[in-house]
């Protein structure tokens, strides 16, 4: 299965921002140039060595970086309803959610809340 390199770059950017780091911080930790980190986040091939370093740095699996398959150690929430393992459908929803803009997310949440409330009533 091939991955979309832009998706991998997006995951790397999200991981970096979630840790409150700059591209300079990541580049210094991996001993690479900031421009290399920029290019990788934009979809360039990081090279095998950097790929491994990035996975170790962010404490995620190579599979997660490459394909986006969630793993419990990096994505778990304390909410019992968000515990792994995730189904393929849940992972697909997460991937789509990350591609949405804020307006689309608000609309989707509103629709889901209404659908759930209809089933509860």
CSV table of N, CA and C in Angstrom, one decimal, residues 3-115:
chain,number,residue,atom,x,y,z
A,3,UNK,N,1.6,5.3,0.4
A,3,UNK,CA,1.0,6.3,1.2
A,3,UNK,C,1.1,7.7,0.4
A,4,UNK,N,0.3,8.6,0.8
A,4,UNK,CA,0.4,9.9,0.2
A,4,UNK,C,1.4,10.6,1.0
A,5,UNK,N,2.5,11.0,0.4
A,5,UNK,CA,3.6,11.7,1.2
A,5,UNK,C,3.1,13.0,1.8
A,6,UNK,N,2.2,13.7,1.2
A,6,UNK,CA,1.6,14.9,1.8
A,6,UNK,C,0.9,14.5,3.1
A,7,UNK,N,0.3,13.3,3.2
A,7,UNK,CA,-0.4,12.9,4.4
A,7,UNK,C,0.7,12.7,5.5
A,8,UNK,N,1.8,12.0,5.1
A,8,UNK,CA,2.9,11.8,6.1
A,8,UNK,C,3.4,13.1,6.6
A,9,UNK,N,3.6,14.0,5.7
A,9,UNK,CA,4.1,15.4,6.1
A,9,UNK,C,3.1,16.1,7.0
A,10,UNK,N,1.8,15.9,6.7
A,10,UNK,CA,0.8,16.5,7.6
A,10,UNK,C,0.8,15.9,8.9
A,11,UNK,N,1.0,14.6,9.0
A,11,UNK,CA,1.1,13.9,10.3
A,11,UNK,C,2.3,14.4,11.1
A,12,UNK,N,3.4,14.6,10.4
A,12,UNK,CA,4.6,15.1,11.1
A,12,UNK,C,4.4,16.5,11.6
A,13,UNK,N,3.8,17.3,10.8
A,13,UNK,CA,3.5,18.7,11.2
A,13,UNK,C,2.6,18.7,12.4
A,14,UNK,N,1.6,17.9,12.4
A,14,UNK,CA,0.6,17.8,13.5
A,14,UNK,C,1.3,17.3,14.8
A,15,UNK,N,2.2,16.3,14.7
A,15,UNK,CA,3.0,15.8,15.8
A,15,UNK,C,3.9,16.9,16.4
A,16,UNK,N,4.5,17.6,15.5
A,16,UNK,CA,5.4,18.7,15.9
A,16,UNK,C,4.6,19.8,16.7
A,17,UNK,N,3.5,20.2,16.1
A,17,UNK,CA,2.7,21.3,16.7
A,17,UNK,C,2.1,20.8,18.0
A,18,UNK,N,1.7,19.6,18.1
A,18,UNK,CA,1.1,19.0,19.3
A,18,UNK,C,2.1,19.1,20.5
A,19,UNK,N,3.4,19.0,20.1
A,19,UNK,CA,4.4,19.1,21.2
A,19,UNK,C,4.9,20.5,21.4
A,20,UNK,N,4.4,21.4,20.6
A,20,UNK,CA,4.7,22.8,20.8
A,20,UNK,C,6.1,23.1,20.3
A,21,UNK,N,6.6,22.4,19.3
A,21,UNK,CA,7.9,22.6,18.8
A,21,UNK,C,7.9,23.3,17.4
A,22,UNK,N,9.0,24.0,17.2
A,22,UNK,CA,9.2,24.6,15.9
A,22,UNK,C,10.0,23.6,15.0
A,23,UNK,N,10.1,23.9,13.7
A,23,UNK,CA,10.9,23.1,12.8
A,23,UNK,C,12.3,23.2,13.2
A,24,UNK,N,12.8,24.4,13.7
A,24,UNK,CA,14.2,24.5,14.1
A,24,UNK,C,14.4,23.6,15.3
A,25,UNK,N,13.5,23.4,16.2
A,25,UNK,CA,13.7,22.5,17.4
A,25,UNK,C,13.9,21.1,16.9
A,26,UNK,N,13.0,20.6,15.9
A,26,UNK,CA,13.1,19.3,15.4
A,26,UNK,C,14.4,19.1,14.7
A,27,UNK,N,14.7,20.0,13.8
A,27,UNK,CA,16.0,19.9,13.0
A,27,UNK,C,17.2,19.8,13.9
A,28,UNK,N,17.2,20.6,15.0
A,28,UNK,CA,18.3,20.5,15.9
A,28,UNK,C,18.4,19.1,16.6
A,29,UNK,N,17.2,18.6,17.0
A,29,UNK,CA,17.2,17.3,17.7
A,29,UNK,C,17.6,16.2,16.8
A,30,UNK,N,17.4,16.3,15.5
A,30,UNK,CA,17.7,15.3,14.6
A,30,UNK,C,19.0,15.5,13.8
A,31,UNK,N,19.6,16.7,14.1
A,31,UNK,CA,20.8,17.1,13.5
A,31,UNK,C,20.7,17.1,11.9
A,32,UNK,N,19.6,17.8,11.5
A,32,UNK,CA,19.4,18.0,10.1
A,32,UNK,C,19.0,19.5,9.9
A,33,UNK,N,18.9,19.9,8.7
A,33,UNK,CA,18.6,21.4,8.5
A,33,UNK,C,17.1,21.6,8.7
A,34,UNK,N,16.8,22.8,9.0
A,34,UNK,CA,15.4,23.2,9.2
A,34,UNK,C,14.7,23.1,7.8
A,35,UNK,N,15.4,23.4,6.7
A,35,UNK,CA,14.8,23.4,5.4
A,35,UNK,C,14.5,21.9,5.1
A,36,UNK,N,15.2,21.0,5.6
A,36,UNK,CA,14.9,19.5,5.3
A,36,UNK,C,13.6,19.2,6.0
A,37,UNK,N,13.4,19.6,7.2
A,37,UNK,CA,12.2,19.4,8.0
A,37,UNK,C,11.0,20.0,7.2
A,38,UNK,N,11.2,21.2,6.8
A,38,UNK,CA,10.2,21.9,6.0
A,38,UNK,C,9.8,21.1,4.8
A,39,UNK,N,10.8,20.7,4.0
A,39,UNK,CA,10.5,19.9,2.8
A,39,UNK,C,9.8,18.6,3.2
A,40,UNK,N,10.2,17.9,4.2
A,40,UNK,CA,9.5,16.6,4.6
A,40,UNK,C,8.1,16.9,5.0
A,41,UNK,N,7.8,18.0,5.7
A,41,UNK,CA,6.4,18.3,6.1
A,41,UNK,C,5.6,18.7,4.9
A,42,UNK,N,6.2,19.1,3.8
A,42,UNK,CA,5.5,19.4,2.6
A,42,UNK,C,5.4,18.2,1.7
A,43,UNK,N,5.9,17.1,2.1
A,43,UNK,CA,5.7,15.9,1.3
A,43,UNK,C,7.0,15.2,0.7
A,44,UNK,N,8.1,15.8,0.9
A,44,UNK,CA,9.4,15.2,0.4
A,44,UNK,C,9.7,14.0,1.2
A,45,UNK,N,10.4,13.1,0.5
A,45,UNK,CA,10.9,11.8,1.1
A,45,UNK,C,12.0,12.2,2.1
A,46,UNK,N,11.8,11.8,3.4
A,46,UNK,CA,12.8,12.2,4.4
A,46,UNK,C,14.1,11.4,4.3
A,47,UNK,N,14.0,10.3,3.6
A,47,UNK,CA,15.2,9.3,3.6
A,47,UNK,C,15.0,8.4,4.8
A,48,UNK,N,15.5,7.2,4.6
A,48,UNK,CA,15.3,6.1,5.6
A,48,UNK,C,15.8,6.5,7.0
A,49,UNK,N,17.0,7.0,7.1
A,49,UNK,CA,17.6,7.4,8.4
A,49,UNK,C,16.7,8.4,9.1
A,50,UNK,N,16.4,9.5,8.4
A,50,UNK,CA,15.5,10.5,9.0
A,50,UNK,C,14.2,10.0,9.4
A,51,UNK,N,13.6,9.2,8.5
A,51,UNK,CA,12.3,8.5,8.8
A,51,UNK,C,12.3,7.8,10.1
A,52,UNK,N,13.4,7.0,10.4
A,52,UNK,CA,13.5,6.3,11.7
A,52,UNK,C,13.7,7.3,12.8
A,53,UNK,N,14.5,8.3,12.6
A,53,UNK,CA,14.8,9.3,13.6
A,53,UNK,C,13.5,10.0,14.0
A,54,UNK,N,12.7,10.4,13.0
A,54,UNK,CA,11.4,11.1,13.3
A,54,UNK,C,10.5,10.2,14.1
A,55,UNK,N,10.4,8.9,13.8
A,55,UNK,CA,9.5,8.0,14.5
A,55,UNK,C,10.0,7.9,16.0
A,56,UNK,N,11.3,7.8,16.2
A,56,UNK,CA,11.8,7.7,17.6
A,56,UNK,C,11.6,9.1,18.3
A,57,UNK,N,11.8,10.2,17.6
A,57,UNK,CA,11.7,11.5,18.2
A,57,UNK,C,10.3,11.7,18.7
A,58,UNK,N,9.3,11.4,17.9
A,58,UNK,CA,7.9,11.6,18.2
A,58,UNK,C,7.3,10.4,19.0
A,59,UNK,N,8.0,9.4,19.2
A,59,UNK,CA,7.6,8.2,19.9
A,59,UNK,C,6.3,7.6,19.3
A,60,UNK,N,6.4,7.4,17.9
A,60,UNK,CA,5.4,6.8,17.2
A,60,UNK,C,6.0,5.6,16.3
A,61,UNK,N,5.2,4.8,15.8
A,61,UNK,CA,5.7,3.7,15.0
A,61,UNK,C,6.0,4.2,13.6
A,62,UNK,N,6.8,3.5,12.9
A,62,UNK,CA,7.1,3.7,11.5
A,62,UNK,C,5.8,3.6,10.7
A,63,UNK,N,5.0,2.6,11.1
A,63,UNK,CA,3.7,2.4,10.4
A,63,UNK,C,2.8,3.6,10.5
A,64,UNK,N,2.8,4.2,11.7
A,64,UNK,CA,1.9,5.3,11.9
A,64,UNK,C,2.4,6.5,11.0
A,65,UNK,N,3.7,6.7,11.0
A,65,UNK,CA,4.2,7.8,10.2
A,65,UNK,C,3.9,7.6,8.7
A,66,UNK,N,4.1,6.4,8.3
A,66,UNK,CA,4.0,6.0,6.9
A,66,UNK,C,2.5,6.0,6.5
A,67,UNK,N,1.7,5.3,7.2
A,67,UNK,CA,0.3,5.0,6.8
A,67,UNK,C,-0.8,5.8,7.6
A,68,UNK,N,-0.4,6.3,8.7
A,68,UNK,CA,-1.4,7.0,9.5
A,68,UNK,C,-2.2,6.0,10.4
A,69,UNK,N,-1.8,4.8,10.5
A,69,UNK,CA,-2.5,3.8,11.3
A,69,UNK,C,-2.2,4.2,12.8
A,70,UNK,N,-3.3,4.5,13.5
A,70,UNK,CA,-3.1,4.9,14.9
A,70,UNK,C,-2.6,3.8,15.8
A,71,UNK,N,-1.8,4.2,16.8
A,71,UNK,CA,-1.4,3.2,17.8
A,71,UNK,C,-1.7,3.7,19.1
A,72,UNK,N,-1.9,2.9,20.0
A,72,UNK,CA,-2.4,3.3,21.3
A,72,UNK,C,-1.5,4.2,22.1
A,73,UNK,N,-0.2,4.1,22.0
A,73,UNK,CA,0.7,4.9,22.8
A,73,UNK,C,0.7,6.3,22.4
A,74,UNK,N,0.3,6.7,21.2
A,74,UNK,CA,0.4,8.1,20.8
A,74,UNK,C,-1.0,8.8,20.7
A,75,UNK,N,-2.1,8.0,20.6
A,75,UNK,CA,-3.3,8.7,20.3
A,75,UNK,C,-4.3,8.5,21.5
A,76,UNK,N,-4.0,7.7,22.5
A,76,UNK,CA,-5.0,7.4,23.5
A,76,UNK,C,-5.5,8.7,24.3
A,77,UNK,N,-6.7,8.7,24.6
A,77,UNK,CA,-7.3,9.7,25.4
A,77,UNK,C,-7.6,9.1,26.7
A,78,UNK,N,-7.8,9.9,27.8
A,78,UNK,CA,-8.2,9.3,29.0
A,78,UNK,C,-9.7,9.0,29.1
A,79,UNK,N,-10.4,9.4,28.1
A,79,UNK,CA,-11.9,9.1,28.0
A,79,UNK,C,-12.0,7.6,27.6
A,80,UNK,N,-12.8,6.9,28.3
A,80,UNK,CA,-12.9,5.4,28.1
A,80,UNK,C,-13.5,5.2,26.7
A,81,UNK,N,-14.3,6.1,26.2
A,81,UNK,CA,-14.9,5.9,24.8
A,81,UNK,C,-13.9,6.1,23.7
A,82,UNK,N,-12.7,6.6,24.1
A,82,UNK,CA,-11.7,6.9,23.0
A,82,UNK,C,-10.5,5.9,23.1
A,83,UNK,N,-10.7,4.8,23.8
A,83,UNK,CA,-9.6,3.8,24.0
A,83,UNK,C,-9.4,3.0,22.8
A,84,UNK,N,-8.2,2.7,22.4
A,84,UNK,CA,-7.9,1.8,21.3
A,84,UNK,C,-8.3,0.4,21.7
A,85,UNK,N,-8.4,-0.6,20.9
A,85,UNK,CA,-8.1,-0.5,19.4
A,85,UNK,C,-9.2,0.2,18.7
A,86,UNK,N,-8.8,0.9,17.7
A,86,UNK,CA,-9.8,1.6,16.8
A,86,UNK,C,-10.2,0.8,15.6
A,87,UNK,N,-11.4,0.9,15.2
A,87,UNK,CA,-11.8,0.1,14.0
A,87,UNK,C,-11.4,0.9,12.8
A,88,UNK,N,-11.4,0.2,11.7
A,88,UNK,CA,-11.0,0.9,10.4
A,88,UNK,C,-11.9,2.1,10.1
A,89,UNK,N,-13.2,2.0,10.5
A,89,UNK,CA,-14.1,3.1,10.3
A,89,UNK,C,-13.7,4.3,11.1
A,90,UNK,N,-13.4,4.0,12.4
A,90,UNK,CA,-13.0,5.1,13.3
A,90,UNK,C,-11.7,5.8,12.8
A,91,UNK,N,-10.7,5.0,12.3
A,91,UNK,CA,-9.5,5.6,11.8
A,91,UNK,C,-9.8,6.4,10.5
A,92,UNK,N,-10.7,5.9,9.7
A,92,UNK,CA,-11.1,6.7,8.5
A,92,UNK,C,-11.7,8.0,8.9
A,93,UNK,N,-12.6,8.0,9.9
A,93,UNK,CA,-13.2,9.2,10.3
A,93,UNK,C,-12.1,10.2,10.8
A,94,UNK,N,-11.2,9.7,11.6
A,94,UNK,CA,-10.1,10.6,12.1
A,94,UNK,C,-9.3,11.2,10.9
A,95,UNK,N,-9.0,10.4,10.0
A,95,UNK,CA,-8.2,10.9,8.8
A,95,UNK,C,-9.0,12.0,8.1
A,96,UNK,N,-10.3,11.7,7.8
A,96,UNK,CA,-11.2,12.7,7.2
A,96,UNK,C,-11.3,14.0,8.0
A,97,UNK,N,-11.5,13.8,9.3
A,97,UNK,CA,-11.6,15.0,10.2
A,97,UNK,C,-10.4,15.9,10.1
A,98,UNK,N,-9.3,15.3,10.0
A,98,UNK,CA,-8.0,16.1,9.9
A,98,UNK,C,-8.0,16.9,8.6
A,99,UNK,N,-8.7,16.5,7.6
A,99,UNK,CA,-8.7,17.1,6.3
A,99,UNK,C,-9.7,18.2,6.2
A,100,UNK,N,-10.6,18.3,7.2
A,100,UNK,CA,-11.7,19.3,7.2
A,100,UNK,C,-11.3,20.6,7.7
A,101,UNK,N,-12.0,21.7,7.3
A,101,UNK,CA,-11.8,23.0,7.9
A,101,UNK,C,-12.7,23.1,9.1
A,102,UNK,N,-12.6,24.2,9.8
A,102,UNK,CA,-13.4,24.3,11.0
A,102,UNK,C,-14.9,24.3,10.8
A,103,UNK,N,-15.3,24.9,9.7
A,103,UNK,CA,-16.8,25.0,9.4
A,103,UNK,C,-17.3,23.6,9.2
A,104,UNK,N,-16.6,22.8,8.4
A,104,UNK,CA,-17.0,21.4,8.1
A,104,UNK,C,-17.0,20.6,9.4
A,105,UNK,N,-16.1,20.8,10.3
A,105,UNK,CA,-16.1,20.1,11.5
A,105,UNK,C,-17.3,20.4,12.4
A,106,UNK,N,-17.6,21.7,12.5
A,106,UNK,CA,-18.8,22.1,13.3
A,106,UNK,C,-20.1,21.5,12.7
A,107,UNK,N,-20.2,21.5,11.4
A,107,UNK,CA,-21.4,20.9,10.7
A,107,UNK,C,-21.5,19.4,11.0
A,108,UNK,N,-20.4,18.7,10.9
A,108,UNK,CA,-20.4,17.3,11.1
A,108,UNK,C,-20.7,17.0,12.6
A,109,UNK,N,-20.1,17.7,13.5
A,109,UNK,CA,-20.4,17.5,15.0
A,109,UNK,C,-21.9,17.7,15.2
A,110,UNK,N,-22.5,18.8,14.7
A,110,UNK,CA,-23.9,19.1,14.8
A,110,UNK,C,-24.8,17.9,14.3
A,111,UNK,N,-24.4,17.4,13.1
A,111,UNK,CA,-25.2,16.3,12.5
A,111,UNK,C,-25.1,15.0,13.4
A,112,UNK,N,-23.9,14.7,13.9
A,112,UNK,CA,-23.7,13.5,14.7
A,112,UNK,C,-24.5,13.7,16.0
A,113,UNK,N,-24.4,14.8,16.6
A,113,UNK,CA,-25.1,15.0,17.9
A,113,UNK,C,-26.6,14.9,17.7
A,114,UNK,N,-27.2,15.4,16.6
A,114,UNK,CA,-28.6,15.2,16.3
A,114,UNK,C,-29.0,13.8,16.1
A,115,UNK,N,-28.1,13.1,15.3
A,115,UNK,CA,-28.4,11.7,15.0
A,115,UNK,C,-28.4,10.8,16.3
